[in-house]
PDB file of C-alpha atoms in Angstrom:
ATOM      1  CA  MET A  11       1.552  41.339   5.342  1.00 59.00           C
ATOM      2  CA  LYS A  12       5.172  40.199   5.464  1.00 55.00           C
ATOM      3  CA  VAL A  13       6.681  38.621   8.596  1.00 59.00           C
ATOM      4  CA  THR A  14       9.040  41.573   9.048  1.00 65.00           C
ATOM      5  CA  GLU A  15       6.073  43.968   9.001  1.00 66.00           C
ATOM      6  CA  LEU A  16       4.216  41.811  11.529  1.00 66.00           C
ATOM      7  CA  ARG A  17       7.236  41.765  13.854  1.00 73.00           C
ATOM      8  CA  LYS A  18       7.436  45.564  13.666  1.00 66.00           C
ATOM      9  CA  LEU A  19       3.754  45.962  14.531  1.00 76.00           C
ATOM     10  CA  LEU A  20       4.065  43.577  17.491  1.00 68.00           C
ATOM     11  CA  GLY A  21       7.132  45.407  18.745  1.00 72.00           C
ATOM     12  CA  GLU A  22       5.302  48.726  18.774  1.00 70.00           C
ATOM     13  CA  ALA A  23       1.959  47.459  20.205  1.00 73.00           C
ATOM     14  CA  ASP A  24       1.046  47.473  23.904  1.00 76.00           C
ATOM     15  CA  ARG A  25       0.345  44.130  25.633  1.00 75.00           C
ATOM     16  CA  GLU A  26      -3.467  44.508  25.772  1.00 73.00           C
ATOM     17  CA  ARG A  27      -3.814  45.200  22.057  1.00 74.00           C
ATOM     18  CA  MET A  28      -1.339  42.458  21.198  1.00 75.00           C
ATOM     19  CA  GLU A  29      -3.348  39.903  23.194  1.00 75.00           C
ATOM     20  CA  LYS A  30      -6.587  41.050  21.545  1.00 76.00           C
ATOM     21  CA  ALA A  31      -5.048  40.738  18.054  1.00 74.00           C
ATOM     22  CA  PHE A  32      -3.717  37.268  18.873  1.00 76.00           C
ATOM     23  CA  VAL A  33      -7.050  36.020  20.275  1.00 72.00           C
ATOM     24  CA  GLU A  34      -9.051  37.386  17.321  1.00 74.00           C
ATOM     25  CA  SER A  35      -6.602  35.797  14.882  1.00 78.00           C
ATOM     26  CA  TYR A  36      -6.909  32.476  16.733  1.00 70.00           C
ATOM     27  CA  LYS A  37     -10.716  32.644  16.529  1.00 71.00           C
ATOM     28  CA  SER A  38     -10.512  32.963  12.730  1.00 75.00           C
ATOM     29  CA  VAL A  39      -8.533  29.719  12.378  1.00 65.00           C
ATOM     30  CA  PRO A  40     -10.699  26.774  11.201  1.00 62.00           C
ATOM     31  CA  LYS A  41     -11.495  24.237  13.908  1.00 52.00           C
ATOM     32  CA  ALA A  42      -9.729  21.467  11.995  1.00 47.00           C
ATOM     33  CA  LYS A  43      -6.441  23.390  12.183  1.00 54.00           C
ATOM     34  CA  LYS A  44      -6.645  24.403  15.841  1.00 51.00           C
ATOM     35  CA  GLU A  45      -5.292  21.158  17.308  1.00 53.00           C
ATOM     36  CA  GLU A  46      -2.042  21.553  15.386  1.00 59.00           C
ATOM     37  CA  LEU A  47      -1.890  25.261  16.208  1.00 66.00           C
ATOM     38  CA  ASP A  48      -2.468  24.539  19.909  1.00 65.00           C
ATOM     39  CA  LEU A  49       0.639  22.336  19.985  1.00 62.00           C
ATOM     40  CA  LEU A  50       2.694  25.031  18.263  1.00 69.00           C
ATOM     41  CA  ILE A  51       1.520  27.781  20.634  1.00 75.00           C
ATOM     42  CA  THR A  52       2.112  25.633  23.717  1.00 67.00           C
ATOM     43  CA  SER A  53       5.611  24.683  22.571  1.00 64.00           C
ATOM     44  CA  ILE A  54       6.607  28.303  21.940  1.00 74.00           C
ATOM     45  CA  LEU A  55       5.164  29.592  25.241  1.00 72.00           C
ATOM     46  CA  GLU A  56       6.984  26.793  27.127  1.00 59.00           C
ATOM     47  CA  GLY A  57      10.256  27.900  25.569  1.00 64.00           C
ATOM     48  CA  LYS A  58      10.674  24.878  23.304  1.00 58.00           C
ATOM     49  CA  ASP A  59      11.813  24.824  19.696  1.00 56.00           C
ATOM     50  CA  PRO A  60       8.643  23.928  17.757  1.00 53.00           C
ATOM     51  CA  LYS A  61      10.720  22.395  14.952  1.00 53.00           C
ATOM     52  CA  LYS A  62      12.485  19.980  17.256  1.00 48.00           C
ATOM     53  CA  GLY A  63       9.600  19.246  19.585  1.00 44.00           C
ATOM     54  CA  GLY A  64       9.910  18.811  23.335  1.00 41.00           C
ATOM     55  CA  LYS A  65      10.150  16.117  25.941  1.00 41.00           C
ATOM     56  CA  ASN A  66       6.462  15.386  25.562  1.00 40.00           C
ATOM     57  CA  GLU A  67       7.043  14.007  22.039  1.00 46.00           C
ATOM     58  CA  ASN A  68       7.695  10.552  23.465  1.00 47.00           C
ATOM     59  CA  LEU A  69       4.552  10.674  25.575  1.00 46.00           C
ATOM     60  CA  ASP A  70       2.525  11.887  22.568  1.00 86.00           C
ATOM     61  CA  PHE A  71       3.709   9.013  20.379  1.00 92.00           C
ATOM     62  CA  ASP A  72       3.233   6.496  23.174  1.00 93.00           C
ATOM     63  CA  ALA A  73      -0.335   7.716  23.581  1.00 93.00           C
ATOM     64  CA  LEU A  74      -0.952   7.471  19.842  1.00 95.00           C
ATOM     65  CA  GLU A  75       0.506   3.974  19.722  1.00 96.00           C
ATOM     66  CA  ARG A  76      -1.660   2.821  22.643  1.00 95.00           C
ATOM     67  CA  GLU A  77      -4.737   4.337  21.035  1.00 97.00           C
ATOM     68  CA  ILE A  78      -4.046   2.540  17.736  1.00 97.00           C
ATOM     69  CA  THR A  79      -3.444  -0.763  19.551  1.00 97.00           C
ATOM     70  CA  THR A  80      -6.742  -0.434  21.424  1.00 97.00           C
ATOM     71  CA  PHE A  81      -8.550   0.503  18.228  1.00 98.00           C
ATOM     72  CA  LEU A  82      -7.171  -2.534  16.384  1.00 98.00           C
ATOM     73  CA  GLU A  83      -8.171  -4.863  19.231  1.00 98.00           C
ATOM     74  CA  ASN A  84     -11.716  -3.500  19.130  1.00 98.00           C
ATOM     75  CA  ALA A  85     -11.873  -3.667  15.334  1.00 98.00           C
ATOM     76  CA  TYR A  86     -10.826  -7.322  15.146  1.00 98.00           C
ATOM     77  CA  ALA A  87     -13.250  -8.093  18.000  1.00 97.00           C
ATOM     78  CA  GLN A  88     -16.038  -6.560  15.842  1.00 97.00           C
ATOM     79  CA  ASN A  89     -16.769  -3.980  18.537  1.00 97.00           C
ATOM     80  CA  TYR A  90     -17.417  -1.347  15.823  1.00 97.00           C
ATOM     81  CA  PHE A  91     -19.958  -3.636  14.144  1.00 96.00           C
ATOM     82  CA  VAL A  92     -21.881  -5.886  16.528  1.00 96.00           C
ATOM     83  CA  PRO A  93     -23.690  -4.971  19.786  1.00 95.00           C
ATOM     84  CA  ASN A  94     -21.238  -4.760  22.704  1.00 95.00           C
ATOM     85  CA  ARG A  95     -20.500  -2.787  25.870  1.00 95.00           C
ATOM     86  CA  VAL A  96     -16.993  -1.698  24.910  1.00 96.00           C
ATOM     87  CA  VAL A  97     -17.646   0.761  22.072  1.00 96.00           C
ATOM     88  CA  PRO A  98     -20.863   2.836  22.469  1.00 95.00           C
ATOM     89  CA  LYS A  99     -23.328   2.505  19.593  1.00 94.00           C
ATOM     90  CA  ASN A 100     -23.093   6.181  18.637  1.00 94.00           C
ATOM     91  CA  GLN A 101     -19.291   5.910  18.389  1.00 95.00           C
ATOM     92  CA  ARG A 102     -19.129   2.859  16.130  1.00 96.00           C
ATOM     93  CA  PRO A 103     -19.633   4.661  12.794  1.00 96.00           C
ATOM     94  CA  LYS A 104     -16.792   7.043  13.730  1.00 96.00           C
ATOM     95  CA  TRP A 105     -14.102   4.367  13.258  1.00 97.00           C
ATOM     96  CA  ARG A 106     -13.356   5.778   9.776  1.00 96.00           C
ATOM     97  CA  PHE A 107     -12.469   9.195  11.203  1.00 97.00           C
ATOM     98  CA  LEU A 108     -10.173   7.561  13.740  1.00 97.00           C
ATOM     99  CA  VAL A 109      -8.325   5.696  10.995  1.00 97.00           C
ATOM    100  CA  LYS A 110      -7.991   8.806   8.827  1.00 97.00           C
ATOM    101  CA  GLY A 111      -6.545  10.652  11.819  1.00 95.00           C
ATOM    102  CA  TYR A 112      -4.081   7.862  12.582  1.00 96.00           C
ATOM    103  CA  LEU A 113      -2.873   7.762   8.981  1.00 97.00           C
ATOM    104  CA  LYS A 114      -2.291  11.513   8.914  1.00 95.00           C
ATOM    105  CA  GLN A 115      -0.387  11.477  12.198  1.00 95.00           C
ATOM    106  CA  LEU A 116       1.787   8.524  11.221  1.00 96.00           C
ATOM    107  CA  GLU A 117       2.543  10.056   7.842  1.00 94.00           C
ATOM    108  CA  LYS A 118       4.003  13.141   9.552  1.00 93.00           C
ATOM    109  CA  ILE A 119       6.623  11.201  11.540  1.00 94.00           C
ATOM    110  CA  PRO A 120       9.918  11.782   9.671  1.00 92.00           C
ATOM    111  CA  ALA A 121      12.423   9.057   8.779  1.00 92.00           C
ATOM    112  CA  GLU A 122      15.003  10.542  11.153  1.00 91.00           C
ATOM    113  CA  SER A 123      12.670  10.277  14.160  1.00 92.00           C
ATOM    114  CA  GLU A 124      13.500   7.694  16.794  1.00 92.00           C
ATOM    115  CA  TYR A 125       9.836   6.641  16.612  1.00 95.00           C
ATOM    116  CA  HIS A 126       9.951   5.927  12.893  1.00 95.00           C
ATOM    117  CA  PRO A 127      10.239   2.092  13.164  1.00 95.00           C
ATOM    118  CA  ARG A 128       7.277   1.984  15.556  1.00 96.00           C
ATOM    119  CA  ALA A 129       5.308   4.316  13.289  1.00 96.00           C
ATOM    120  CA  VAL A 130       5.933   2.005  10.326  1.00 97.00           C
ATOM    121  CA  LYS A 131       4.804  -0.981  12.390  1.00 97.00           C
ATOM    122  CA  ALA A 132       1.593   0.821  13.400  1.00 98.00           C
ATOM    123  CA  LEU A 133       0.955   1.885   9.806  1.00 98.00           C
ATOM    124  CA  ARG A 134       1.433  -1.679   8.569  1.00 98.00           C
ATOM    125  CA  GLU A 135      -0.982  -2.996  11.196  1.00 98.00           C
ATOM    126  CA  LEU A 136      -3.590  -0.440  10.138  1.00 98.00           C
ATOM    127  CA  TYR A 137      -3.123  -1.407   6.479  1.00 98.00           C
ATOM    128  CA  HIS A 138      -3.530  -5.093   7.339  1.00 98.00           C
ATOM    129  CA  MET A 139      -6.700  -4.300   9.275  1.00 98.00           C
ATOM    130  CA  LEU A 140      -8.150  -2.353   6.346  1.00 98.00           C
ATOM    131  CA  CYS A 141      -7.366  -5.267   4.014  1.00 98.00           C
ATOM    132  CA  TYR A 142      -8.948  -7.692   6.479  1.00 97.00           C
ATOM    133  CA  GLY A 143     -12.056  -5.493   6.678  1.00 97.00           C
ATOM    134  CA  CYS A 144     -12.562  -5.877   2.914  1.00 96.00           C
ATOM    135  CA  SER A 145     -12.933  -9.648   3.342  1.00 94.00           C
ATOM    136  CA  TYR A 146     -14.496 -10.046   6.785  1.00 95.00           C
ATOM    137  CA  GLY A 147     -17.292  -8.228   8.615  1.00 95.00           C
ATOM    138  CA  ILE A 148     -15.598  -6.056  11.215  1.00 97.00           C
ATOM    139  CA  PHE A 149     -17.331  -2.817  10.172  1.00 97.00           C
ATOM    140  CA  SER A 150     -20.661  -1.995   8.541  1.00 95.00           C
ATOM    141  CA  THR A 151     -19.005  -1.876   5.116  1.00 95.00           C
ATOM    142  CA  ASP A 152     -17.449  -4.287   2.667  1.00 92.00           C
ATOM    143  CA  ASP A 153     -14.903  -1.717   1.457  1.00 97.00           C
ATOM    144  CA  THR A 154     -12.951  -0.133   4.282  1.00 97.00           C
ATOM    145  CA  PHE A 155     -10.709   1.883   1.946  1.00 97.00           C
ATOM    146  CA  ARG A 156     -13.673   3.550   0.267  1.00 97.00           C
ATOM    147  CA  SER A 157     -15.138   4.271   3.706  1.00 97.00           C
ATOM    148  CA  ILE A 158     -12.064   6.217   4.829  1.00 97.00           C
ATOM    149  CA  GLY A 159     -11.869   8.035   1.501  1.00 95.00           C
ATOM    150  CA  TRP A 160      -8.471   6.611   0.556  1.00 96.00           C
ATOM    151  CA  GLU A 161      -7.724   4.452  -2.483  1.00 97.00           C
ATOM    152  CA  GLN A 162      -5.975   1.254  -1.424  1.00 98.00           C
ATOM    153  CA  PRO A 163      -2.869   1.819  -3.632  1.00 97.00           C
ATOM    154  CA  LYS A 164      -2.413   5.246  -1.992  1.00 97.00           C
ATOM    155  CA  VAL A 165      -2.377   3.751   1.505  1.00 98.00           C
ATOM    156  CA  PHE A 166      -0.033   1.003   0.306  1.00 98.00           C
ATOM    157  CA  GLN A 167       2.256   3.551  -1.315  1.00 98.00           C
ATOM    158  CA  MET A 168       2.476   5.464   1.965  1.00 98.00           C
ATOM    159  CA  LEU A 169       3.368   2.217   3.734  1.00 98.00           C
ATOM    160  CA  VAL A 170       6.029   1.311   1.151  1.00 98.00           C
ATOM    161  CA  LYS A 171       7.605   4.783   1.199  1.00 97.00           C
ATOM    162  CA  LYS A 172       7.676   4.839   4.999  1.00 97.00           C
ATOM    163  CA  THR A 173       9.100   1.317   5.145  1.00 97.00           C
ATOM    164  CA  PHE A 174      11.935   2.085   2.727  1.00 97.00           C
ATOM    165  CA  SER A 175      12.629   5.661   3.876  1.00 94.00           C
ATOM    166  CA  GLN A 176      15.511   4.476   6.077  1.00 90.00           C
ATOM    167  CA  GLY A 177      16.895   2.117   3.435  1.00 92.00           C
ATOM    168  CA  TYR A 178      16.199  -1.355   2.124  1.00 95.00           C
ATOM    169  CA  SER A 179      16.516  -4.513   4.175  1.00 95.00           C
ATOM    170  CA  LYS A 180      15.728  -8.088   3.145  1.00 96.00           C
ATOM    171  CA  GLU A 181      13.065  -8.304   5.846  1.00 96.00           C
ATOM    172  CA  ASP A 182      11.330  -5.110   4.718  1.00 97.00           C
ATOM    173  CA  ILE A 183      11.462  -6.077   1.042  1.00 98.00           C
ATOM    174  CA  ARG A 184      10.019  -9.488   1.842  1.00 98.00           C
ATOM    175  CA  GLN A 185       7.202  -7.942   3.898  1.00 98.00           C
ATOM    176  CA  MET A 186       6.307  -5.439   1.181  1.00 98.00           C
ATOM    177  CA  VAL A 187       6.308  -8.152  -1.500  1.00 98.00           C
ATOM    178  CA  LEU A 188       3.957 -10.224   0.651  1.00 98.00           C
ATOM    179  CA  ASP A 189       1.675  -7.264   1.418  1.00 98.00           C
ATOM    180  CA  GLY A 190       1.573  -6.204  -2.224  1.00 97.00           C
ATOM    181  CA  CYS A 191       0.669  -9.643  -3.566  1.00 97.00           C
ATOM    182  CA  THR A 192      -1.746 -10.888  -0.898  1.00 96.00           C
ATOM    183  CA  GLY A 193      -4.468  -9.674   1.467  1.00 95.00           C
ATOM    184  CA  GLY A 194      -7.994  -8.339   1.157  1.00 96.00           C
ATOM    185  CA  LEU A 195      -8.897  -5.913  -1.633  1.00 97.00           C
ATOM    186  CA  SER A 196     -11.019  -2.825  -2.036  1.00 97.00           C
ATOM    187  CA  ARG A 197     -13.904  -3.423  -4.451  1.00 94.00           C
ATOM    188  CA  GLU A 198     -12.230  -0.953  -6.812  1.00 90.00           C
ATOM    189  CA  CYS A 199      -8.772  -2.487  -6.740  1.00 96.00           C
ATOM    190  CA  ILE A 200      -6.663  -5.457  -7.877  1.00 96.00           C
ATOM    191  CA  HIS A 201      -3.400  -6.752  -6.420  1.00 97.00           C
ATOM    192  CA  GLU A 202      -1.549  -5.684  -9.548  1.00 96.00           C
ATOM    193  CA  ALA A 203      -2.148  -2.045  -8.563  1.00 97.00           C
ATOM    194  CA  MET A 204      -0.140  -2.576  -5.358  1.00 97.00           C
ATOM    195  CA  MET A 205       2.472  -4.606  -7.213  1.00 97.00           C
ATOM    196  CA  ILE A 206       3.045  -1.719  -9.643  1.00 97.00           C
ATOM    197  CA  VAL A 207       3.342   0.704  -6.703  1.00 97.00           C
ATOM    198  CA  LEU A 208       5.986  -1.534  -5.128  1.00 97.00           C
ATOM    199  CA  LEU A 209       7.820  -1.907  -8.430  1.00 96.00           C
ATOM    200  CA  GLY A 210       8.103   1.875  -8.633  1.00 95.00           C
ATOM    201  CA  GLU A 211       9.637   2.102  -5.155  1.00 96.00           C
ATOM    202  CA  LEU A 212      12.317  -0.547  -5.776  1.00 97.00           C
ATOM    203  CA  ARG A 213      14.780   1.946  -7.174  1.00 93.00           C
ATOM    204  CA  THR A 214      17.868  -0.114  -8.054  1.00 95.00           C
ATOM    205  CA  SER A 215      18.666  -3.417  -9.751  1.00 96.00           C
ATOM    206  CA  ASP A 216      20.073  -4.785  -6.492  1.00 97.00           C
ATOM    207  CA  VAL A 217      16.836  -4.308  -4.569  1.00 97.00           C
ATOM    208  CA  LYS A 218      14.816  -5.689  -7.485  1.00 97.00           C
ATOM    209  CA  TYR A 219      16.892  -8.884  -7.366  1.00 98.00           C
ATOM    210  CA  LEU A 220      16.352  -9.033  -3.593  1.00 98.00           C
ATOM    211  CA  ALA A 221      12.596  -8.718  -4.226  1.00 98.00           C
ATOM    212  CA  ILE A 222      12.729 -11.619  -6.718  1.00 98.00           C
ATOM    213  CA  GLU A 223      14.594 -13.728  -4.176  1.00 98.00           C
ATOM    214  CA  ALA A 224      12.048 -12.869  -1.470  1.00 98.00           C
ATOM    215  CA  ALA A 225       9.121 -13.640  -3.791  1.00 98.00           C
ATOM    216  CA  LYS A 226      10.571 -17.024  -4.726  1.00 98.00           C
ATOM    217  CA  GLU A 227      11.017 -17.888  -1.044  1.00 98.00           C
ATOM    218  CA  LEU A 228       7.401 -16.917  -0.397  1.00 98.00           C
ATOM    219  CA  VAL A 229       6.222 -19.049  -3.346  1.00 97.00           C
ATOM    220  CA  ALA A 230       8.034 -22.048  -1.877  1.00 97.00           C
ATOM    221  CA  GLU A 231       6.425 -21.409   1.520  1.00 96.00           C
ATOM    222  CA  GLN A 232       2.915 -21.149   0.035  1.00 95.00           C
ATOM    223  CA  LYS A 233       3.422 -24.391  -1.883  1.00 95.00           C
ATOM    224  CA  ASP A 234       4.622 -26.156   1.274  1.00 94.00           C
ATOM    225  CA  LYS A 235       1.425 -25.039   3.006  1.00 93.00           C
ATOM    226  CA  LEU A 236      -0.602 -26.372   0.086  1.00 91.00           C
ATOM    227  CA  LYS A 237       1.033 -29.782   0.388  1.00 90.00           C
ATOM    228  CA  ALA A 238      -0.179 -29.974   3.990  1.00 89.00           C
ATOM    229  CA  LEU A 239      -3.808 -29.462   2.928  1.00 88.00           C
ATOM    230  CA  LYS A 240      -6.192 -32.081   1.631  1.00 82.00           C
ATOM    231  CA  LYS A 241      -7.736 -31.726  -1.844  1.00 76.00           C
ATOM    232  CA  HIS A 242     -10.830 -29.706  -0.865  1.00 77.00           C
ATOM    233  CA  ASP A 243      -9.536 -28.055   2.298  1.00 82.00           C
ATOM    234  CA  TYR A 244     -10.523 -24.446   2.973  1.00 79.00           C
ATOM    235  CA  GLY A 245      -7.646 -22.142   2.183  1.00 85.00           C
ATOM    236  CA  GLN A 246      -6.447 -23.809  -1.011  1.00 90.00           C
ATOM    237  CA  TYR A 247      -7.777 -21.009  -3.209  1.00 90.00           C
ATOM    238  CA  ASN A 248      -6.021 -18.249  -1.234  1.00 91.00           C
ATOM    239  CA  LEU A 249      -2.716 -20.108  -1.238  1.00 94.00           C
ATOM    240  CA  LYS A 250      -2.863 -20.754  -4.988  1.00 95.00           C
ATOM    241  CA  GLU A 251      -3.837 -17.154  -5.620  1.00 96.00           C
ATOM    242  CA  ALA A 252      -0.874 -16.001  -3.526  1.00 97.00           C
ATOM    243  CA  VAL A 253       1.462 -18.198  -5.583  1.00 97.00           C
ATOM    244  CA  ASN A 254       0.053 -16.775  -8.827  1.00 97.00           C
ATOM    245  CA  LYS A 255       0.420 -13.150  -7.727  1.00 98.00           C
ATOM    246  CA  LEU A 256       3.948 -13.718  -6.433  1.00 98.00           C
ATOM    247  CA  CYS A 257       4.844 -15.299  -9.785  1.00 98.00           C
ATOM    248  CA  GLY A 258       3.416 -12.208 -11.474  1.00 97.00           C
ATOM    249  CA  MET A 259       5.593  -9.965  -9.297  1.00 98.00           C
ATOM    250  CA  ILE A 260       8.646 -12.012 -10.254  1.00 98.00           C
ATOM    251  CA  LEU A 261       7.756 -11.755 -13.942  1.00 97.00           C
ATOM    252  CA  MET A 262       7.341  -7.967 -13.823  1.00 97.00           C
ATOM    253  CA  LEU A 263      10.619  -7.549 -11.955  1.00 97.00           C
ATOM    254  CA  SER A 264      12.397  -9.819 -14.441  1.00 97.00           C
ATOM    255  CA  ILE A 265      11.080  -7.837 -17.412  1.00 96.00           C
ATOM    256  CA  GLU A 266      12.238  -4.591 -15.818  1.00 95.00           C
ATOM    257  CA  LEU A 267      15.690  -6.097 -15.260  1.00 96.00           C
ATOM    258  CA  GLY A 268      15.936  -7.320 -18.835  1.00 94.00           C
ATOM    259  CA  ASP A 269      15.695 -10.960 -17.718  1.00 95.00           C
ATOM    260  CA  THR A 270      12.452 -11.609 -19.583  1.00 95.00           C
ATOM    261  CA  GLU A 271      13.275 -15.163 -20.676  1.00 95.00           C
ATOM    262  CA  GLU A 272      14.207 -16.260 -17.171  1.00 96.00           C
ATOM    263  CA  GLY A 273      11.127 -14.604 -15.667  1.00 96.00           C
ATOM    264  CA  VAL A 274       8.742 -16.082 -18.243  1.00 96.00           C
ATOM    265  CA  ASP A 275      10.248 -19.541 -17.850  1.00 96.00           C
ATOM    266  CA  TYR A 276       9.794 -19.366 -14.058  1.00 97.00           C
ATOM    267  CA  PHE A 277       6.232 -18.056 -14.472  1.00 97.00           C
ATOM    268  CA  PHE A 278       5.161 -20.910 -16.762  1.00 96.00           C
ATOM    269  CA  ARG A 279       6.819 -23.535 -14.553  1.00 96.00           C
ATOM    270  CA  THR A 280       5.534 -22.244 -11.239  1.00 96.00           C
ATOM    271  CA  SER A 281       2.193 -20.435 -11.516  1.00 95.00           C
ATOM    272  CA  MET A 282      -0.920 -22.416 -10.642  1.00 94.00           C
ATOM    273  CA  GLU A 283      -3.523 -21.155 -13.106  1.00 93.00           C
ATOM    274  CA  TYR A 284      -6.246 -23.555 -14.245  1.00 90.00           C
ATOM    275  CA  SER A 285      -4.734 -24.145 -17.675  1.00 93.00           C
ATOM    276  CA  LYS A 286      -1.647 -23.328 -19.740  1.00 94.00           C
ATOM    277  CA  GLU A 287      -3.727 -21.086 -21.980  1.00 95.00           C
ATOM    278  CA  ILE A 288      -4.804 -19.014 -18.984  1.00 96.00           C
ATOM    279  CA  THR A 289      -1.165 -18.942 -17.850  1.00 96.00           C
ATOM    280  CA  LEU A 290      -0.224 -17.416 -21.215  1.00 96.00           C
ATOM    281  CA  PHE A 291      -3.094 -14.910 -21.041  1.00 96.00           C
ATOM    282  CA  VAL A 292      -2.033 -13.767 -17.541  1.00 97.00           C
ATOM    283  CA  ALA A 293       1.659 -13.589 -18.478  1.00 96.00           C
ATOM    284  CA  LEU A 294       0.754 -11.310 -21.400  1.00 96.00           C
ATOM    285  CA  ARG A 295      -1.215  -9.075 -19.049  1.00 95.00           C
ATOM    286  CA  TYR A 296       1.868  -8.661 -16.864  1.00 96.00           C
ATOM    287  CA  GLY A 297       3.848  -7.943 -20.023  1.00 93.00           C
ATOM    288  CA  ASP A 298       1.360  -5.147 -20.774  1.00 92.00           C
ATOM    289  CA  PHE A 299       1.930  -3.638 -17.334  1.00 92.00           C
ATOM    290  CA  VAL A 300       5.702  -3.215 -17.577  1.00 90.00           C
ATOM    291  CA  GLY A 301       6.976  -4.198 -21.035  1.00 81.00           C
ATOM    292  CA  ASP A 302       6.805  -2.794 -24.528  1.00 86.00           C
ATOM    293  CA  GLU A 303       5.065  -4.467 -27.458  1.00 91.00           C
ATOM    294  CA  ARG A 304       8.159  -6.478 -28.350  1.00 92.00           C
ATOM    295  CA  VAL A 305       8.118  -8.069 -24.905  1.00 94.00           C
ATOM    296  CA  TRP A 306       4.434  -8.908 -25.385  1.00 95.00           C
ATOM    297  CA  VAL A 307       5.179 -10.575 -28.749  1.00 94.00           C
ATOM    298  CA  TRP A 308       8.098 -12.487 -27.251  1.00 95.00           C
ATOM    299  CA  ILE A 309       5.903 -13.888 -24.449  1.00 96.00           C
ATOM    300  CA  TYR A 310       3.178 -14.814 -26.937  1.00 96.00           C
ATOM    301  CA  GLU A 311       5.610 -16.660 -29.207  1.00 95.00           C
ATOM    302  CA  TYR A 312       7.190 -18.355 -26.186  1.00 95.00           C
ATOM    303  CA  GLY A 313       3.786 -19.765 -25.240  1.00 95.00           C
ATOM    304  CA  VAL A 314       3.085 -20.954 -28.788  1.00 95.00           C
ATOM    305  CA  LYS A 315       6.445 -22.743 -28.890  1.00 94.00           C
ATOM    306  CA  LYS A 316       5.391 -24.525 -25.693  1.00 92.00           C
ATOM    307  CA  GLY A 317       2.393 -25.928 -27.577  1.00 94.00           C
ATOM    308  CA  ILE A 318      -0.199 -23.533 -26.117  1.00 94.00           C
ATOM    309  CA  GLU A 319      -3.071 -22.514 -28.396  1.00 94.00           C
ATOM    310  CA  PRO A 320      -3.981 -18.891 -27.583  1.00 94.00           C
ATOM    311  CA  ARG A 321      -7.602 -17.739 -27.541  1.00 94.00           C
ATOM    312  CA  GLU A 322      -8.956 -15.860 -30.539  1.00 94.00           C
ATOM    313  CA  GLN A 323      -8.672 -12.477 -28.821  1.00 94.00           C
ATOM    314  CA  LEU A 324      -4.940 -12.977 -28.259  1.00 95.00           C
ATOM    315  CA  ARG A 325      -4.371 -14.181 -31.825  1.00 95.00           C
ATOM    316  CA  ARG A 326      -5.995 -11.045 -33.222  1.00 95.00           C
ATOM    317  CA  GLU A 327      -4.026  -8.831 -30.873  1.00 93.00           C
ATOM    318  CA  TYR A 328      -0.795 -10.592 -31.850  1.00 93.00           C
ATOM    319  CA  GLU A 329      -1.416 -10.015 -35.562  1.00 93.00           C
ATOM    320  CA  GLU A 330      -2.235  -6.340 -35.000  1.00 92.00           C
ATOM    321  CA  ILE A 331       0.896  -5.745 -32.917  1.00 92.00           C
ATOM    322  CA  LYS A 332       3.103  -7.520 -35.452  1.00 90.00           C
ATOM    323  CA  LYS A 333       1.716  -5.278 -38.211  1.00 88.00           C
ATOM    324  CA  GLU A 334       2.381  -2.146 -36.168  1.00 88.00           C
ATOM    325  CA  LEU A 335       5.922  -3.255 -35.369  1.00 85.00           C
ATOM    326  CA  LYS A 336       6.636  -3.903 -39.077  1.00 82.00           C
ATOM    327  CA  LYS A 337       5.329  -0.432 -39.947  1.00 74.00           C
ATOM    328  CA  GLY A 338       7.670   1.034 -37.344  1.00 68.00           C
ATOM    329  CA  GLU A 339      10.634  -0.874 -38.762  1.00 67.00           C
ATOM    330  CA  ARG A 340       9.961   0.452 -42.275  1.00 55.00           C
ATOM    331  CA  LYS A 341      10.040   4.031 -40.984  1.00 51.00           C
TER     332      LYS A 341
END
C-alpha cells in the first residue's frame, strides 16, 4: 500500500477502528525494532518533529554517555569477569550486548550534531577498551571483537570515519595514527589491517603528509621512552613494536605519495627489527600492501645495494617478478 492510500484510509476511518489498526500493526513489529519505534511515536504524539528530535535529545545522550562511562569503569575493574558485588553474576556475560548497543547508538549520531565530538570520544574509549580486552583479562574471552561479532578493522573504520567526518585536524590525525599502529589485537587481525583502513580515509596529499609528520613525532616519543628503560625492562617489546609499525605506516604513506625513496630510506634508518634482512623482508611486505611490482623490485634492489643478503624466498620472488615485468615490456 502506498502512503497516499494509507492517508486516505485513515482519513475515512472512525477513531475506534483507527486505534485498533494502529495497535495491531504495532504488535506485528519485531521486538528489536520497538524501542526505535517507541521514540518515533512519542515524538509525533508530543508534537515534535521526529527528524529534528526534541528537547530530550540532550538528556538521552547524557544518559548514554553516563552509561558508557559506568560500563567502562566496571570493565577495567574486571567486574564483568571476577566475583564482585557491583555487577550481578547473571549480568556479566551480557557485556557484549551492551557494547553492540553502544556502537549502534553512537554510529547513528550525525556529524552535524552538537553531541558529535562527545560521541567520537565515547567511541574511541570503547575501541580502546576492546583492544585492551584482547591483551588483558577483563572479560571471559581473549578476543573481545569476536565476542561482539564485529571484526576489529570494521570498528576501527567506524572510529576513523566518525573522527574525520567534521574535517581533519593534526590532533585527530595523530590519534588515529597511534590507534592504528598500536594497541591490543583480535586473534584474527594484524595492525596492518587498521593501517590500511586509515590509509584509505586519508583522502588528500596534504593530510597524508600530516599523518607522516604525526607518525615521525610518535616514533621519536617511543624512542625517548625506550632510552629511559633499562636493557631488560618490561615494556621494551611494545615500544619497539610501536616504532616498527609507525615506520611501516610512514613507508606506506610515502609510497602512496610517490616518495618511495624517502620513505624506504627512513624505514631502514629508523625501524628496530632484529636484523637488516628482516627489515628488508618487512619493507617488501609493506610494498606489497600499497605498491605495484616495480615498487617491490625497487625496495629489493635498494636493500641489496645496502649490502643486505635477502633470504632464498625473496630471491626467487625477485627473479619471478623481474621476468614478468620483462614480458610486460615486450608486449
